CSV table of C-alpha atoms in Angstrom, one decimal:
chain,number,residue,atom,x,y,z
A,303,UNK,CA,38.2,47.1,-108.6
A,304,UNK,CA,39.3,44.9,-106.2
A,305,UNK,CA,39.4,46.7,-102.7
A,306,UNK,CA,41.1,45.8,-99.5
A,307,UNK,CA,41.1,41.7,-98.6
A,308,UNK,CA,41.9,40.2,-95.1
A,309,UNK,CA,41.9,36.7,-94.9
A,310,UNK,CA,40.9,34.5,-92.3
A,311,UNK,CA,37.5,35.9,-91.3
A,312,UNK,CA,37.6,34.0,-88.3
A,313,UNK,CA,40.0,32.7,-86.1
A,314,UNK,CA,40.1,30.9,-82.4
A,315,UNK,CA,43.3,29.5,-81.0
A,316,UNK,CA,44.2,29.4,-77.1
A,317,UNK,CA,46.9,32.2,-74.6
A,318,UNK,CA,50.3,31.1,-75.8
A,319,UNK,CA,49.6,30.5,-79.7
A,320,UNK,CA,50.5,32.4,-83.0
A,321,UNK,CA,49.0,33.7,-85.2
A,322,UNK,CA,49.4,35.4,-88.6
A,323,UNK,CA,46.5,37.6,-90.6
A,324,UNK,CA,46.2,38.7,-93.5
A,325,UNK,CA,46.0,41.5,-96.1
A,326,UNK,CA,46.1,42.5,-100.0
A,327,UNK,CA,45.5,46.4,-100.7
A,328,UNK,CA,43.6,47.7,-102.7
A,329,UNK,CA,44.4,47.9,-106.5
A,330,UNK,CA,47.0,50.9,-106.8
A,331,UNK,CA,48.3,51.3,-103.0
A,332,UNK,CA,51.0,50.7,-102.1
A,333,UNK,CA,51.1,51.1,-97.9
A,334,UNK,CA,49.2,48.8,-96.1
A,335,UNK,CA,48.5,49.7,-92.1
A,336,UNK,CA,47.3,47.5,-89.4
A,337,UNK,CA,44.6,48.4,-86.7
A,338,UNK,CA,43.3,46.6,-83.7
A,339,UNK,CA,39.7,47.0,-82.3
A,340,UNK,CA,38.7,45.5,-79.3
A,341,UNK,CA,35.3,45.8,-78.1
A,342,UNK,CA,33.2,49.4,-78.2
A,343,UNK,CA,36.6,50.8,-78.8
A,344,UNK,CA,38.1,53.0,-81.5
A,345,UNK,CA,41.0,51.1,-83.8
A,346,UNK,CA,44.3,51.4,-82.9
A,347,UNK,CA,47.6,52.0,-85.0
A,348,UNK,CA,49.8,48.6,-84.6
A,349,UNK,CA,51.9,49.2,-87.8
A,350,UNK,CA,52.8,50.8,-91.3
A,351,UNK,CA,54.6,49.2,-94.1
A,352,UNK,CA,55.9,50.4,-97.5
A,353,UNK,CA,57.9,49.4,-100.3
A,354,UNK,CA,58.8,46.1,-97.7
A,355,UNK,CA,59.1,48.2,-94.3
A,356,UNK,CA,57.9,48.9,-91.1
A,357,UNK,CA,57.5,52.9,-91.6
A,358,UNK,CA,55.7,53.2,-88.7
A,359,UNK,CA,55.2,51.5,-85.5
A,360,UNK,CA,52.2,52.4,-82.7
A,361,UNK,CA,52.4,51.4,-78.8
A,362,UNK,CA,52.5,47.3,-79.0
A,363,UNK,CA,54.5,45.5,-77.9
A,364,UNK,CA,57.0,43.4,-80.5
A,365,UNK,CA,54.2,40.3,-79.9
A,366,UNK,CA,53.5,42.0,-83.0
A,367,UNK,CA,55.7,41.7,-86.4
A,368,UNK,CA,55.2,42.2,-89.6
A,369,UNK,CA,56.0,41.8,-93.3
A,370,UNK,CA,54.8,43.2,-96.2
A,371,UNK,CA,55.4,41.4,-99.8
A,372,UNK,CA,56.7,42.4,-103.2
A,373,UNK,CA,53.2,42.9,-104.2
A,374,UNK,CA,52.2,45.0,-101.6
A,375,UNK,CA,50.5,42.6,-99.5
A,376,UNK,CA,51.5,41.7,-95.2
A,377,UNK,CA,51.3,39.9,-92.9
A,378,UNK,CA,50.7,40.4,-89.1
A,379,UNK,CA,52.0,37.8,-86.7
A,380,UNK,CA,51.7,38.2,-83.5
A,381,UNK,CA,54.0,35.2,-80.5
A,382,UNK,CA,52.1,33.8,-77.3
A,383,UNK,CA,49.6,34.7,-77.6
A,384,UNK,CA,47.4,37.1,-74.5
A,385,UNK,CA,43.8,37.2,-73.7
A,386,UNK,CA,43.5,40.1,-74.5
A,387,UNK,CA,44.5,40.0,-77.8
A,388,UNK,CA,41.0,39.2,-78.4
A,389,UNK,CA,39.9,41.6,-81.3
A,390,UNK,CA,39.2,42.6,-84.9
A,391,UNK,CA,42.1,43.5,-86.7
A,392,UNK,CA,41.6,45.4,-89.5
A,393,UNK,CA,43.8,46.2,-92.4
A,394,UNK,CA,44.6,49.5,-94.9
A,395,UNK,CA,45.3,50.3,-97.9
A,396,UNK,CA,46.7,53.8,-99.4
A,397,UNK,CA,47.9,54.9,-102.6
A,398,UNK,CA,51.1,55.8,-100.9
A,399,UNK,CA,53.1,58.0,-97.8
A,400,UNK,CA,50.8,61.0,-99.6
A,401,UNK,CA,50.1,62.6,-95.9
A,402,UNK,CA,47.3,63.9,-94.6
A,403,UNK,CA,45.4,63.8,-98.1
A,404,UNK,CA,45.9,59.8,-97.8
A,405,UNK,CA,42.4,58.8,-97.7
A,406,UNK,CA,42.9,54.3,-95.9
A,407,UNK,CA,40.5,52.1,-97.1
A,408,UNK,CA,40.4,49.0,-95.4
A,409,UNK,CA,39.6,45.4,-95.1
A,410,UNK,CA,36.2,43.4,-93.2
A,411,UNK,CA,38.6,43.1,-90.9
A,412,UNK,CA,39.9,39.4,-88.9
A,413,UNK,CA,38.2,39.1,-85.7
A,414,UNK,CA,40.4,36.9,-83.1
A,415,UNK,CA,39.2,35.5,-80.3
A,416,UNK,CA,41.9,33.9,-78.0
A,417,UNK,CA,40.9,31.6,-74.9
B,1358,UNK,CA,49.4,64.9,-78.6
B,1359,UNK,CA,46.5,63.4,-81.2
B,1360,UNK,CA,43.5,63.3,-79.5
B,1361,UNK,CA,40.0,62.6,-80.7
B,1362,UNK,CA,36.9,63.4,-78.8
B,1363,UNK,CA,33.2,61.7,-79.5
B,1364,UNK,CA,31.2,62.6,-76.9
B,1365,UNK,CA,27.9,60.5,-77.8
B,1366,UNK,CA,27.5,57.5,-77.1
B,1367,UNK,CA,24.7,56.6,-79.3
B,1368,UNK,CA,22.2,58.8,-80.3
B,1369,UNK,CA,18.8,57.5,-82.2
B,1370,UNK,CA,17.0,60.0,-84.7
B,1371,UNK,CA,13.7,58.9,-86.6
B,1372,UNK,CA,14.1,58.2,-90.0
B,1373,UNK,CA,14.0,60.5,-93.2
B,1374,UNK,CA,15.6,63.1,-89.8
B,1375,UNK,CA,18.8,64.7,-90.1
B,1376,UNK,CA,21.8,63.7,-87.5
B,1377,UNK,CA,24.6,65.0,-86.7
B,1378,UNK,CA,27.1,63.4,-84.5
B,1379,UNK,CA,30.1,65.7,-82.6
B,1380,UNK,CA,33.4,65.0,-82.5
B,1381,UNK,CA,36.4,67.7,-81.1
B,1382,UNK,CA,40.1,67.2,-82.2
B,1383,UNK,CA,43.5,68.5,-80.3
B,1384,UNK,CA,46.2,69.1,-82.7
B,1385,UNK,CA,49.1,71.6,-82.2
B,1386,UNK,CA,50.2,70.0,-85.5
B,1387,UNK,CA,48.4,73.1,-88.6
B,1388,UNK,CA,48.2,70.5,-91.7
B,1389,UNK,CA,46.3,67.5,-90.5
B,1390,UNK,CA,43.3,66.3,-92.0
B,1391,UNK,CA,39.8,64.6,-90.7
B,1392,UNK,CA,37.9,61.7,-91.7
B,1393,UNK,CA,34.9,60.1,-91.1
B,1394,UNK,CA,34.0,56.3,-90.7
B,1395,UNK,CA,31.6,53.4,-90.9
B,1396,UNK,CA,31.0,50.9,-89.4
B,1397,UNK,CA,28.3,48.6,-89.1
B,1398,UNK,CA,28.2,46.3,-87.7
B,1399,UNK,CA,29.7,43.3,-90.3
B,1400,UNK,CA,33.5,45.7,-89.0
B,1401,UNK,CA,34.5,47.3,-91.7
B,1402,UNK,CA,35.2,50.6,-92.2
B,1403,UNK,CA,33.6,52.2,-94.3
B,1404,UNK,CA,35.0,55.6,-95.6
B,1405,UNK,CA,32.5,58.8,-96.0
B,1406,UNK,CA,34.4,62.2,-96.0
B,1407,UNK,CA,36.9,63.9,-95.7
B,1408,UNK,CA,38.5,67.5,-94.5
B,1409,UNK,CA,41.8,69.1,-94.8
B,1410,UNK,CA,43.0,71.9,-92.4
B,1411,UNK,CA,43.5,74.5,-95.3
B,1412,UNK,CA,40.2,73.6,-96.8
B,1413,UNK,CA,38.3,76.6,-97.2
B,1414,UNK,CA,35.4,75.1,-97.7
B,1415,UNK,CA,32.6,72.4,-95.8
B,1416,UNK,CA,33.4,68.3,-97.8
B,1417,UNK,CA,30.7,67.3,-98.6
B,1418,UNK,CA,30.1,63.8,-100.2
B,1419,UNK,CA,25.3,62.9,-101.3
B,1420,UNK,CA,23.5,62.8,-98.3
B,1421,UNK,CA,26.9,63.4,-96.0
B,1422,UNK,CA,28.5,67.1,-94.5
B,1423,UNK,CA,30.5,67.8,-92.1
B,1424,UNK,CA,30.9,70.6,-90.4
B,1425,UNK,CA,34.7,72.5,-90.3
B,1426,UNK,CA,35.0,75.3,-87.2
B,1427,UNK,CA,39.1,75.5,-87.1
B,1428,UNK,CA,38.6,77.4,-84.6
B,1429,UNK,CA,36.8,76.0,-82.4
B,1430,UNK,CA,38.9,72.4,-83.3
B,1431,UNK,CA,35.3,70.9,-84.8
B,1432,UNK,CA,34.2,68.6,-87.6
B,1433,UNK,CA,30.3,67.1,-87.2
B,1434,UNK,CA,29.0,64.8,-89.6
B,1435,UNK,CA,25.3,65.8,-91.0
B,1436,UNK,CA,23.5,63.4,-91.9
B,1437,UNK,CA,20.6,64.6,-93.2
B,1438,UNK,CA,17.5,62.6,-94.6
B,1439,UNK,CA,18.7,59.6,-92.2
B,1440,UNK,CA,17.3,56.0,-93.3
B,1441,UNK,CA,17.7,52.5,-91.9
B,1442,UNK,CA,21.0,51.8,-93.0
B,1443,UNK,CA,22.6,54.2,-91.5
B,1444,UNK,CA,22.1,52.8,-88.3
B,1445,UNK,CA,25.4,51.7,-87.8
B,1446,UNK,CA,29.3,53.1,-85.8
B,1447,UNK,CA,30.7,56.0,-86.6
B,1448,UNK,CA,34.5,57.6,-85.6
B,1449,UNK,CA,35.7,60.2,-85.6
B,1450,UNK,CA,39.6,59.9,-86.6
B,1451,UNK,CA,42.3,62.2,-88.0
B,1452,UNK,CA,45.6,61.6,-89.6
B,1453,UNK,CA,48.9,64.6,-89.8
B,1454,UNK,CA,51.9,63.8,-91.7
B,1455,UNK,CA,52.2,60.2,-92.8
B,1456,UNK,CA,51.5,59.2,-89.0
B,1457,UNK,CA,48.6,57.1,-87.5
B,1458,UNK,CA,44.8,57.5,-87.7
B,1459,UNK,CA,44.0,58.6,-84.9
B,1460,UNK,CA,39.8,57.1,-84.0
B,1461,UNK,CA,37.9,58.5,-81.0
B,1462,UNK,CA,35.5,55.7,-79.7
B,1463,UNK,CA,32.5,56.5,-82.1
B,1464,UNK,CA,28.4,57.1,-82.0
B,1465,UNK,CA,26.7,54.3,-82.2
B,1466,UNK,CA,23.5,55.3,-84.0
B,1467,UNK,CA,20.2,53.8,-84.6
B,1468,UNK,CA,18.1,55.1,-87.1
B,1469,UNK,CA,13.9,54.5,-85.6
B,1470,UNK,CA,11.5,53.8,-88.5
């Protein structure tokens, strides 16, 4: 049973560039959430996708956008990169909008460095 | 707004001893879920244990148990018989409804041989 996978593992970009991160959910899961984890902090929620639509969004600017495909995989796009966007980006999947019992399972993350 | 507080930035524990990691939370919603995750240096968040706000008994998963005190809004993680592989960051998190997971700042646990 494949878990959540993310690509790439590491990425180095310069300020002003654009980046796309990818995530494939755990088998049987159709909901994908993205989190940003700055060094030394807990993850912060970016947004969640279900049925190819953005269902919830955290306090992140419009430079952060996403997409979910019919096979439930997802992309996170960040435009006009800033130094402060350097972080570990975590993708989590869960089996639908099941509420409080809905356990999210995380991938290994993509570490983004902006120079 | 939901808030999770983890007051122990770091802990050192002797191998084979039990350890308790503290977590308090704040929410006005009666229905919520509490989660603990382990994050090794590799970065992946590993799900450990879940407790629902309406659960009458404390959750247990192998060597992990959750000491849930609802009136005190406390959800401490207890690891019995600690092992060297338990060294990692530990995060407490909460969610209600279909909402996002809100994480605490984490506790870095180091197991000493």
